[in-house]
Amino acid sequence: MDIIEQKQKQLKSILKNSQSEASAATRSENEAREIAIAHAKLLQHRKELEAEILDSVVLLSEYPLVRAAPYSASNPAQSDVSGFKTHVRLFQPSDYDDLIEERNVNELCGYTLCARPRRKVGTGGEWKLTGSGDIVKRKDLEKWCSPTCAKRALFVKVQLNETAAWERAGIPDIQIDLLDEDKSTETEADRTARQLGELRLEEQRQAARDSKTLALERGERGIDDGADKIKVELKEKETKAPKQEDISTQAVDDHLRVEGHRFDLPSRPKAS
């Protein structure tokens, strides 16, 4: 009986272990499935944000929607200002460059809230001399209708972040300011929210810079590294020792000959 009981206990322990292993395997499979679903949702969210940014580029390329007087680039309609800030808040600088290029294709000034056509500087080379004496590229001049609109557009661009859009989508207080915007009517709550958004964006910029520096120290390379770089390969040049001359065949006065002519050294007068 004792032997039978021992075998039964062994069988129960084996069954228990197999059940625990099966439950662990099932649990690990469930965890892996949940992780895969979470990654799929994250990728889908990123794709949706990228598609939303592309739609915003197309929409803003036709701004401003209100172009009648008295509205202008310095005094745009509030509806256009609100729409512009809403759509551009998640842009990266590269997305903003795409917007400027899209507006130029539509023959509009690169500044989104300007309804004037972009200027043409006429025929000529790639570089142009401005009235202030600066030499700039033709394509940079033809992006805008005036230098003032160029300043307005670049004022917006420097507020954009290089951080990916899906990392900033959860920050509701990201604010974009305009160069000509009147802040006299800004409330204390609006000012606090704007400063908080600027602080968070600066923290993200610093984190991105630190991450890039750390990756550079580790020798890691990003996706866009090397896009504007030239590959240089250094090879060590093989050096050969000069041939040793046979001095046994040289005459005693060879060191006094230059191109076959012998020169005598001047003799020094003997001291008396």
PDB file of C-alpha atoms in Angstrom:
ATOM      1  CA  MET A   1       0.000   0.000   0.000  1.00  0.00           C
ATOM      2  CA  ASP A   2       2.813   2.359   0.838  1.00  0.00           C
ATOM      3  CA  ILE A   3       4.308   1.830  -2.592  1.00  0.00           C
ATOM      4  CA  ILE A   4       0.956   2.532  -4.253  1.00  0.00           C
ATOM      5  CA  GLU A   5       0.473   5.727  -2.204  1.00  0.00           C
ATOM      6  CA  GLN A   6       3.949   6.935  -3.127  1.00  0.00           C
ATOM      7  CA  LYS A   7       3.256   6.350  -6.810  1.00  0.00           C
ATOM      8  CA  GLN A   8      -0.068   8.201  -6.504  1.00  0.00           C
ATOM      9  CA  LYS A   9       1.696  11.164  -4.871  1.00  0.00           C
ATOM     10  CA  GLN A  10       4.311  11.179  -7.617  1.00  0.00           C
ATOM     11  CA  LEU A  11       1.577  11.101 -10.246  1.00  0.00           C
ATOM     12  CA  LYS A  12      -0.271  13.989  -8.552  1.00  0.00           C
ATOM     13  CA  SER A  13       2.920  16.065  -8.357  1.00  0.00           C
ATOM     14  CA  ILE A  14       3.633  15.393 -12.027  1.00  0.00           C
ATOM     15  CA  LEU A  15       0.094  16.404 -12.983  1.00  0.00           C
ATOM     16  CA  LYS A  16       0.337  19.504 -10.797  1.00  0.00           C
ATOM     17  CA  ASN A  17       3.645  20.547 -12.377  1.00  0.00           C
ATOM     18  CA  SER A  18       2.305  19.950 -15.868  1.00  0.00           C
ATOM     19  CA  GLN A  19      -0.788  22.007 -15.056  1.00  0.00           C
ATOM     20  CA  SER A  20       1.330  24.877 -13.666  1.00  0.00           C
ATOM     21  CA  GLU A  21       3.585  24.769 -16.744  1.00  0.00           C
ATOM     22  CA  ALA A  22       0.534  24.775 -19.007  1.00  0.00           C
ATOM     23  CA  SER A  23      -0.964  27.740 -17.147  1.00  0.00           C
ATOM     24  CA  ALA A  24       2.377  29.588 -17.339  1.00  0.00           C
ATOM     25  CA  ALA A  25       2.578  28.893 -21.065  1.00  0.00           C
ATOM     26  CA  THR A  26      -1.005  30.086 -21.495  1.00  0.00           C
ATOM     27  CA  ARG A  27      -0.266  33.201 -19.451  1.00  0.00           C
ATOM     28  CA  SER A  28       2.869  33.960 -21.464  1.00  0.00           C
ATOM     29  CA  GLU A  29       0.911  33.510 -24.693  1.00  0.00           C
ATOM     30  CA  ASN A  30      -1.763  35.890 -23.431  1.00  0.00           C
ATOM     31  CA  GLU A  31       0.862  38.446 -22.417  1.00  0.00           C
ATOM     32  CA  ALA A  32       2.560  38.168 -25.805  1.00  0.00           C
ATOM     33  CA  ARG A  33      -0.796  38.618 -27.507  1.00  0.00           C
ATOM     34  CA  GLU A  34      -1.575  41.707 -25.410  1.00  0.00           C
ATOM     35  CA  ILE A  35       1.853  43.180 -26.191  1.00  0.00           C
ATOM     36  CA  ALA A  36       1.359  42.528 -29.904  1.00  0.00           C
ATOM     37  CA  ILE A  37      -2.072  44.183 -29.803  1.00  0.00           C
ATOM     38  CA  ALA A  38      -0.635  47.186 -27.928  1.00  0.00           C
ATOM     39  CA  HIS A  39       2.127  47.582 -30.538  1.00  0.00           C
ATOM     40  CA  ALA A  40      -0.405  47.291 -33.347  1.00  0.00           C
ATOM     41  CA  LYS A  41      -2.574  49.990 -31.749  1.00  0.00           C
ATOM     42  CA  LEU A  42       0.469  52.216 -31.323  1.00  0.00           C
ATOM     43  CA  LEU A  43       1.443  51.816 -34.982  1.00  0.00           C
ATOM     44  CA  GLN A  44      -2.127  52.488 -36.051  1.00  0.00           C
ATOM     45  CA  HIS A  45      -2.188  55.631 -33.905  1.00  0.00           C
ATOM     46  CA  ARG A  46       1.039  56.826 -35.534  1.00  0.00           C
ATOM     47  CA  LYS A  47      -0.345  56.201 -39.013  1.00  0.00           C
ATOM     48  CA  GLU A  48      -3.511  58.108 -38.168  1.00  0.00           C
ATOM     49  CA  LEU A  49      -1.484  61.074 -36.898  1.00  0.00           C
ATOM     50  CA  GLU A  50       0.698  61.063 -40.014  1.00  0.00           C
ATOM     51  CA  ALA A  51      -2.404  60.986 -42.207  1.00  0.00           C
ATOM     52  CA  GLU A  52      -3.897  63.823 -40.152  1.00  0.00           C
ATOM     53  CA  ILE A  53      -0.750  65.911 -40.642  1.00  0.00           C
ATOM     54  CA  LEU A  54      -0.856  65.313 -44.402  1.00  0.00           C
ATOM     55  CA  ASP A  55      -4.500  66.402 -44.481  1.00  0.00           C
ATOM     56  CA  SER A  56      -3.562  69.502 -42.486  1.00  0.00           C
ATOM     57  CA  VAL A  57      -0.820  70.353 -44.997  1.00  0.00           C
ATOM     58  CA  VAL A  58      -3.314  70.153 -47.856  1.00  0.00           C
ATOM     59  CA  LEU A  59      -5.893  72.202 -45.956  1.00  0.00           C
ATOM     60  CA  LEU A  60      -3.480  74.925 -44.830  1.00  0.00           C
ATOM     61  CA  SER A  61      -2.056  75.225 -48.335  1.00  0.00           C
ATOM     62  CA  GLU A  62      -5.300  77.019 -49.278  1.00  0.00           C
ATOM     63  CA  TYR A  63      -5.411  79.358 -46.263  1.00  0.00           C
ATOM     64  CA  PRO A  64      -6.510  81.988 -45.431  1.00  0.00           C
ATOM     65  CA  LEU A  65     -10.147  81.168 -46.000  1.00  0.00           C
ATOM     66  CA  VAL A  66     -11.238  84.740 -45.226  1.00  0.00           C
ATOM     67  CA  ARG A  67      -9.469  87.119 -47.609  1.00  0.00           C
ATOM     68  CA  ALA A  68     -11.811  90.099 -47.773  1.00  0.00           C
ATOM     69  CA  ALA A  69     -10.895  93.472 -46.285  1.00  0.00           C
ATOM     70  CA  PRO A  70      -9.993  94.451 -43.603  1.00  0.00           C
ATOM     71  CA  TYR A  71      -8.201  91.135 -43.024  1.00  0.00           C
ATOM     72  CA  SER A  72      -4.578  90.678 -44.076  1.00  0.00           C
ATOM     73  CA  ALA A  73      -1.420  88.854 -43.045  1.00  0.00           C
ATOM     74  CA  SER A  74      -0.853  91.348 -40.229  1.00  0.00           C
ATOM     75  CA  ASN A  75      -4.515  91.220 -39.180  1.00  0.00           C
ATOM     76  CA  PRO A  76      -5.925  87.788 -40.103  1.00  0.00           C
ATOM     77  CA  ALA A  77      -9.441  86.626 -39.320  1.00  0.00           C
ATOM     78  CA  GLN A  78      -9.797  84.951 -35.946  1.00  0.00           C
ATOM     79  CA  SER A  79     -11.265  81.823 -37.547  1.00  0.00           C
ATOM     80  CA  ASP A  80      -8.179  81.463 -39.750  1.00  0.00           C
ATOM     81  CA  VAL A  81      -5.860  82.030 -36.794  1.00  0.00           C
ATOM     82  CA  SER A  82      -7.660  79.407 -34.720  1.00  0.00           C
ATOM     83  CA  GLY A  83      -7.662  76.876 -37.565  1.00  0.00           C
ATOM     84  CA  PHE A  84      -3.997  77.487 -38.334  1.00  0.00           C
ATOM     85  CA  LYS A  85      -2.921  76.992 -34.721  1.00  0.00           C
ATOM     86  CA  THR A  86      -5.042  73.864 -34.385  1.00  0.00           C
ATOM     87  CA  HIS A  87      -3.583  72.179 -37.449  1.00  0.00           C
ATOM     88  CA  VAL A  88       0.046  73.271 -37.092  1.00  0.00           C
ATOM     89  CA  ARG A  89       0.544  72.455 -33.404  1.00  0.00           C
ATOM     90  CA  LEU A  90       1.708  68.882 -34.095  1.00  0.00           C
ATOM     91  CA  PHE A  91       3.880  69.775 -37.086  1.00  0.00           C
ATOM     92  CA  GLN A  92       7.573  69.085 -37.165  1.00  0.00           C
ATOM     93  CA  PRO A  93       9.817  71.626 -38.941  1.00  0.00           C
ATOM     94  CA  SER A  94       9.981  69.271 -41.934  1.00  0.00           C
ATOM     95  CA  ASP A  95       6.167  69.201 -42.124  1.00  0.00           C
ATOM     96  CA  TYR A  96       6.142  72.994 -42.041  1.00  0.00           C
ATOM     97  CA  ASP A  97       8.639  73.085 -44.917  1.00  0.00           C
ATOM     98  CA  ASP A  98       6.307  70.800 -46.865  1.00  0.00           C
ATOM     99  CA  LEU A  99       3.463  73.239 -46.215  1.00  0.00           C
ATOM    100  CA  ILE A 100       5.517  76.176 -47.514  1.00  0.00           C
ATOM    101  CA  GLU A 101       6.438  74.222 -50.630  1.00  0.00           C
ATOM    102  CA  GLU A 102       2.816  73.217 -51.197  1.00  0.00           C
ATOM    103  CA  ARG A 103       1.697  76.844 -50.949  1.00  0.00           C
ATOM    104  CA  ASN A 104       4.398  77.889 -53.412  1.00  0.00           C
ATOM    105  CA  VAL A 105       3.081  75.286 -55.838  1.00  0.00           C
ATOM    106  CA  ASN A 106      -0.277  77.059 -55.514  1.00  0.00           C
ATOM    107  CA  GLU A 107       1.591  80.332 -56.267  1.00  0.00           C
ATOM    108  CA  LEU A 108       0.814  81.649 -52.777  1.00  0.00           C
ATOM    109  CA  CYS A 109       3.071  83.257 -50.209  1.00  0.00           C
ATOM    110  CA  GLY A 110       4.678  80.684 -47.912  1.00  0.00           C
ATOM    111  CA  TYR A 111       3.150  82.294 -44.818  1.00  0.00           C
ATOM    112  CA  THR A 112      -0.117  80.462 -44.195  1.00  0.00           C
ATOM    113  CA  LEU A 113      -2.168  83.500 -43.162  1.00  0.00           C
ATOM    114  CA  CYS A 114      -1.119  85.577 -46.170  1.00  0.00           C
ATOM    115  CA  ALA A 115      -3.375  85.575 -49.241  1.00  0.00           C
ATOM    116  CA  ARG A 116      -0.937  87.397 -51.522  1.00  0.00           C
ATOM    117  CA  PRO A 117       0.911  85.572 -54.319  1.00  0.00           C
ATOM    118  CA  ARG A 118       4.573  84.787 -53.905  1.00  0.00           C
ATOM    119  CA  ARG A 119       6.925  87.121 -55.685  1.00  0.00           C
ATOM    120  CA  LYS A 120       8.951  86.343 -58.783  1.00  0.00           C
ATOM    121  CA  VAL A 121      12.361  87.939 -59.149  1.00  0.00           C
ATOM    122  CA  GLY A 122      12.601  87.416 -62.897  1.00  0.00           C
ATOM    123  CA  THR A 123      15.168  85.591 -64.936  1.00  0.00           C
ATOM    124  CA  GLY A 124      18.725  85.056 -63.856  1.00  0.00           C
ATOM    125  CA  GLY A 125      20.954  82.690 -61.982  1.00  0.00           C
ATOM    126  CA  GLU A 126      20.511  80.773 -58.768  1.00  0.00           C
ATOM    127  CA  TRP A 127      21.651  83.683 -56.572  1.00  0.00           C
ATOM    128  CA  LYS A 128      20.185  87.161 -56.278  1.00  0.00           C
ATOM    129  CA  LEU A 129      21.379  90.450 -54.830  1.00  0.00           C
ATOM    130  CA  THR A 130      18.785  92.036 -52.543  1.00  0.00           C
ATOM    131  CA  GLY A 131      18.223  95.720 -51.982  1.00  0.00           C
ATOM    132  CA  SER A 132      20.033  95.523 -48.649  1.00  0.00           C
ATOM    133  CA  GLY A 133      23.135  94.136 -50.343  1.00  0.00           C
ATOM    134  CA  ASP A 134      22.681  90.522 -49.227  1.00  0.00           C
ATOM    135  CA  ILE A 135      23.258  87.639 -51.630  1.00  0.00           C
ATOM    136  CA  VAL A 136      20.573  84.976 -51.210  1.00  0.00           C
ATOM    137  CA  LYS A 137      19.233  82.068 -53.199  1.00  0.00           C
ATOM    138  CA  ARG A 138      16.492  82.783 -55.693  1.00  0.00           C
ATOM    139  CA  LYS A 139      14.230  80.039 -54.314  1.00  0.00           C
ATOM    140  CA  ASP A 140      14.451  81.537 -50.808  1.00  0.00           C
ATOM    141  CA  LEU A 141      13.338  84.916 -52.122  1.00  0.00           C
ATOM    142  CA  GLU A 142      10.480  83.476 -54.137  1.00  0.00           C
ATOM    143  CA  LYS A 143       8.961  81.631 -51.164  1.00  0.00           C
ATOM    144  CA  TRP A 144       7.380  84.800 -49.783  1.00  0.00           C
ATOM    145  CA  CYS A 145       5.641  87.926 -50.915  1.00  0.00           C
ATOM    146  CA  SER A 146       7.834  90.109 -48.690  1.00  0.00           C
ATOM    147  CA  PRO A 147      10.576  89.865 -46.034  1.00  0.00           C
ATOM    148  CA  THR A 148       7.950  90.586 -43.372  1.00  0.00           C
ATOM    149  CA  CYS A 149       5.992  87.451 -44.241  1.00  0.00           C
ATOM    150  CA  ALA A 150       9.241  85.490 -44.202  1.00  0.00           C
ATOM    151  CA  LYS A 151       9.805  86.641 -40.610  1.00  0.00           C
ATOM    152  CA  ARG A 152       6.229  85.730 -39.690  1.00  0.00           C
ATOM    153  CA  ALA A 153       6.602  82.230 -41.116  1.00  0.00           C
ATOM    154  CA  LEU A 154       9.999  81.583 -39.530  1.00  0.00           C
ATOM    155  CA  PHE A 155       8.679  82.860 -36.194  1.00  0.00           C
ATOM    156  CA  VAL A 156       6.187  79.990 -36.281  1.00  0.00           C
ATOM    157  CA  LYS A 157       8.745  77.445 -37.464  1.00  0.00           C
ATOM    158  CA  VAL A 158      11.144  77.977 -34.553  1.00  0.00           C
ATOM    159  CA  GLN A 159       8.320  77.063 -32.153  1.00  0.00           C
ATOM    160  CA  LEU A 160       7.848  73.631 -33.712  1.00  0.00           C
ATOM    161  CA  ASN A 161       9.475  70.594 -32.201  1.00  0.00           C
ATOM    162  CA  GLU A 162      11.580  67.872 -33.778  1.00  0.00           C
ATOM    163  CA  THR A 163       9.936  65.332 -31.473  1.00  0.00           C
ATOM    164  CA  ALA A 164       7.568  62.951 -33.246  1.00  0.00           C
ATOM    165  CA  ALA A 165       3.921  64.014 -33.334  1.00  0.00           C
ATOM    166  CA  TRP A 166       2.650  60.946 -31.447  1.00  0.00           C
ATOM    167  CA  GLU A 167       4.895  61.852 -28.510  1.00  0.00           C
ATOM    168  CA  ARG A 168       3.371  65.335 -28.278  1.00  0.00           C
ATOM    169  CA  ALA A 169      -0.247  64.528 -29.062  1.00  0.00           C
ATOM    170  CA  GLY A 170      -1.063  64.064 -25.383  1.00  0.00           C
ATOM    171  CA  ILE A 171      -0.005  67.598 -24.434  1.00  0.00           C
ATOM    172  CA  PRO A 172      -3.176  69.702 -24.760  1.00  0.00           C
ATOM    173  CA  ASP A 173      -1.556  73.020 -23.867  1.00  0.00           C
ATOM    174  CA  ILE A 174       0.880  73.275 -26.792  1.00  0.00           C
ATOM    175  CA  GLN A 175       0.484  76.843 -28.012  1.00  0.00           C
ATOM    176  CA  ILE A 176       1.703  78.478 -31.217  1.00  0.00           C
ATOM    177  CA  ASP A 177       2.207  82.248 -31.159  1.00  0.00           C
ATOM    178  CA  LEU A 178       2.122  84.613 -34.116  1.00  0.00           C
ATOM    179  CA  LEU A 179       4.560  87.440 -34.691  1.00  0.00           C
ATOM    180  CA  ASP A 180       1.859  90.120 -34.999  1.00  0.00           C
ATOM    181  CA  GLU A 181      -0.445  88.643 -32.383  1.00  0.00           C
ATOM    182  CA  ASP A 182      -1.950  91.051 -29.864  1.00  0.00           C
ATOM    183  CA  LYS A 183      -1.472  89.622 -26.372  1.00  0.00           C
ATOM    184  CA  SER A 184      -2.969  92.554 -24.490  1.00  0.00           C
ATOM    185  CA  THR A 185      -6.250  90.669 -24.075  1.00  0.00           C
ATOM    186  CA  GLU A 186      -4.540  87.503 -22.852  1.00  0.00           C
ATOM    187  CA  THR A 187      -5.801  86.348 -19.462  1.00  0.00           C
ATOM    188  CA  GLU A 188      -3.637  85.061 -16.657  1.00  0.00           C
ATOM    189  CA  ALA A 189      -4.876  81.509 -17.248  1.00  0.00           C
ATOM    190  CA  ASP A 190      -4.002  81.723 -20.948  1.00  0.00           C
ATOM    191  CA  ARG A 191      -0.566  83.091 -20.123  1.00  0.00           C
ATOM    192  CA  THR A 192       0.072  80.311 -17.607  1.00  0.00           C
ATOM    193  CA  ALA A 193      -1.050  77.629 -20.063  1.00  0.00           C
ATOM    194  CA  ARG A 194       1.167  79.084 -22.785  1.00  0.00           C
ATOM    195  CA  GLN A 195       4.213  79.208 -20.512  1.00  0.00           C
ATOM    196  CA  LEU A 196       3.560  75.651 -19.344  1.00  0.00           C
ATOM    197  CA  GLY A 197       3.364  74.464 -22.935  1.00  0.00           C
ATOM    198  CA  GLU A 198       6.620  76.249 -23.780  1.00  0.00           C
ATOM    199  CA  LEU A 199       8.284  74.647 -20.759  1.00  0.00           C
ATOM    200  CA  ARG A 200       7.170  71.161 -21.775  1.00  0.00           C
ATOM    201  CA  LEU A 201       8.291  71.686 -25.347  1.00  0.00           C
ATOM    202  CA  GLU A 202      11.682  72.891 -24.170  1.00  0.00           C
ATOM    203  CA  GLU A 203      11.993  69.803 -21.972  1.00  0.00           C
ATOM    204  CA  GLN A 204      11.229  67.620 -24.980  1.00  0.00           C
ATOM    205  CA  ARG A 205      13.750  69.495 -27.114  1.00  0.00           C
ATOM    206  CA  GLN A 206      16.411  69.037 -24.445  1.00  0.00           C
ATOM    207  CA  ALA A 207      15.558  65.344 -24.092  1.00  0.00           C
ATOM    208  CA  ALA A 208      15.839  64.915 -27.867  1.00  0.00           C
ATOM    209  CA  ARG A 209      19.210  66.700 -27.898  1.00  0.00           C
ATOM    210  CA  ASP A 210      20.489  64.574 -25.008  1.00  0.00           C
ATOM    211  CA  SER A 211      19.304  61.396 -26.709  1.00  0.00           C
ATOM    212  CA  LYS A 212      21.007  62.384 -29.954  1.00  0.00           C
ATOM    213  CA  THR A 213      24.244  63.214 -28.138  1.00  0.00           C
ATOM    214  CA  LEU A 214      24.159  59.912 -26.257  1.00  0.00           C
ATOM    215  CA  ALA A 215      23.535  57.977 -29.468  1.00  0.00           C
ATOM    216  CA  LEU A 216      26.456  59.787 -31.087  1.00  0.00           C
ATOM    217  CA  GLU A 217      28.731  58.886 -28.180  1.00  0.00           C
ATOM    218  CA  ARG A 218      27.663  55.254 -28.462  1.00  0.00           C
ATOM    219  CA  GLY A 219      28.388  55.246 -32.158  1.00  0.00           C
ATOM    220  CA  GLU A 220      24.767  54.650 -33.077  1.00  0.00           C
ATOM    221  CA  ARG A 221      23.412  56.016 -36.320  1.00  0.00           C
ATOM    222  CA  GLY A 222      19.912  57.292 -36.882  1.00  0.00           C
ATOM    223  CA  ILE A 223      17.694  56.835 -39.901  1.00  0.00           C
ATOM    224  CA  ASP A 224      18.550  60.171 -41.476  1.00  0.00           C
ATOM    225  CA  ASP A 225      22.233  60.170 -40.546  1.00  0.00           C
ATOM    226  CA  GLY A 226      24.467  60.497 -43.524  1.00  0.00           C
ATOM    227  CA  ALA A 227      21.774  62.073 -45.716  1.00  0.00           C
ATOM    228  CA  ASP A 228      23.873  65.202 -46.267  1.00  0.00           C
ATOM    229  CA  LYS A 229      27.257  63.611 -45.662  1.00  0.00           C
ATOM    230  CA  ILE A 230      29.937  62.396 -48.009  1.00  0.00           C
ATOM    231  CA  LYS A 231      31.523  59.058 -47.383  1.00  0.00           C
ATOM    232  CA  VAL A 232      35.271  59.445 -47.092  1.00  0.00           C
ATOM    233  CA  GLU A 233      37.490  56.389 -47.039  1.00  0.00           C
ATOM    234  CA  LEU A 234      41.044  56.800 -45.809  1.00  0.00           C
ATOM    235  CA  LYS A 235      43.676  54.390 -47.040  1.00  0.00           C
ATOM    236  CA  GLU A 236      47.188  54.156 -45.732  1.00  0.00           C
ATOM    237  CA  LYS A 237      49.759  54.863 -48.406  1.00  0.00           C
ATOM    238  CA  GLU A 238      52.445  52.271 -48.780  1.00  0.00           C
ATOM    239  CA  THR A 239      55.890  53.756 -48.346  1.00  0.00           C
ATOM    240  CA  LYS A 240      59.084  52.285 -49.714  1.00  0.00           C
ATOM    241  CA  ALA A 241      62.544  52.911 -48.394  1.00  0.00           C
ATOM    242  CA  PRO A 242      64.904  54.652 -50.843  1.00  0.00           C
ATOM    243  CA  LYS A 243      67.425  52.504 -52.615  1.00  0.00           C
ATOM    244  CA  GLN A 244      70.846  52.497 -51.090  1.00  0.00           C
ATOM    245  CA  GLU A 245      73.533  53.737 -53.450  1.00  0.00           C
ATOM    246  CA  ASP A 246      76.745  51.855 -53.932  1.00  0.00           C
ATOM    247  CA  ILE A 247      79.388  54.289 -52.709  1.00  0.00           C
ATOM    248  CA  SER A 248      82.213  52.027 -53.869  1.00  0.00           C
ATOM    249  CA  THR A 249      81.713  53.191 -57.465  1.00  0.00           C
ATOM    250  CA  GLN A 250      81.812  56.897 -56.584  1.00  0.00           C
ATOM    251  CA  ALA A 251      84.905  59.004 -57.100  1.00  0.00           C
ATOM    252  CA  VAL A 252      86.517  60.934 -54.305  1.00  0.00           C
ATOM    253  CA  ASP A 253      85.509  64.304 -55.755  1.00  0.00           C
ATOM    254  CA  ASP A 254      81.925  63.417 -56.753  1.00  0.00           C
ATOM    255  CA  HIS A 255      80.610  65.679 -54.040  1.00  0.00           C
ATOM    256  CA  LEU A 256      82.258  68.610 -55.864  1.00  0.00           C
ATOM    257  CA  ARG A 257      80.492  67.933 -59.161  1.00  0.00           C
ATOM    258  CA  VAL A 258      77.214  69.574 -60.194  1.00  0.00           C
ATOM    259  CA  GLU A 259      75.681  68.351 -63.461  1.00  0.00           C
ATOM    260  CA  GLY A 260      79.059  67.033 -64.574  1.00  0.00           C
ATOM    261  CA  HIS A 261      81.049  70.173 -63.775  1.00  0.00           C
ATOM    262  CA  ARG A 262      83.614  70.152 -61.022  1.00  0.00           C
ATOM    263  CA  PHE A 263      83.864  73.080 -58.682  1.00  0.00           C
ATOM    264  CA  ASP A 264      86.849  73.703 -56.477  1.00  0.00           C
ATOM    265  CA  LEU A 265      86.306  74.969 -52.999  1.00  0.00           C
ATOM    266  CA  PRO A 266      88.110  78.228 -52.248  1.00  0.00           C
ATOM    267  CA  SER A 267      91.197  77.660 -50.213  1.00  0.00           C
ATOM    268  CA  ARG A 268      91.559  79.398 -46.911  1.00  0.00           C
ATOM    269  CA  PRO A 269      94.677  81.447 -46.332  1.00  0.00           C
ATOM    270  CA  LYS A 270      97.008  79.903 -43.854  1.00  0.00           C
ATOM    271  CA  ALA A 271      97.489  81.721 -40.626  1.00  0.00           C
ATOM    272  CA  SER A 272     100.964  83.159 -40.308  1.00  0.00           C
TER     273      SER A 272
END
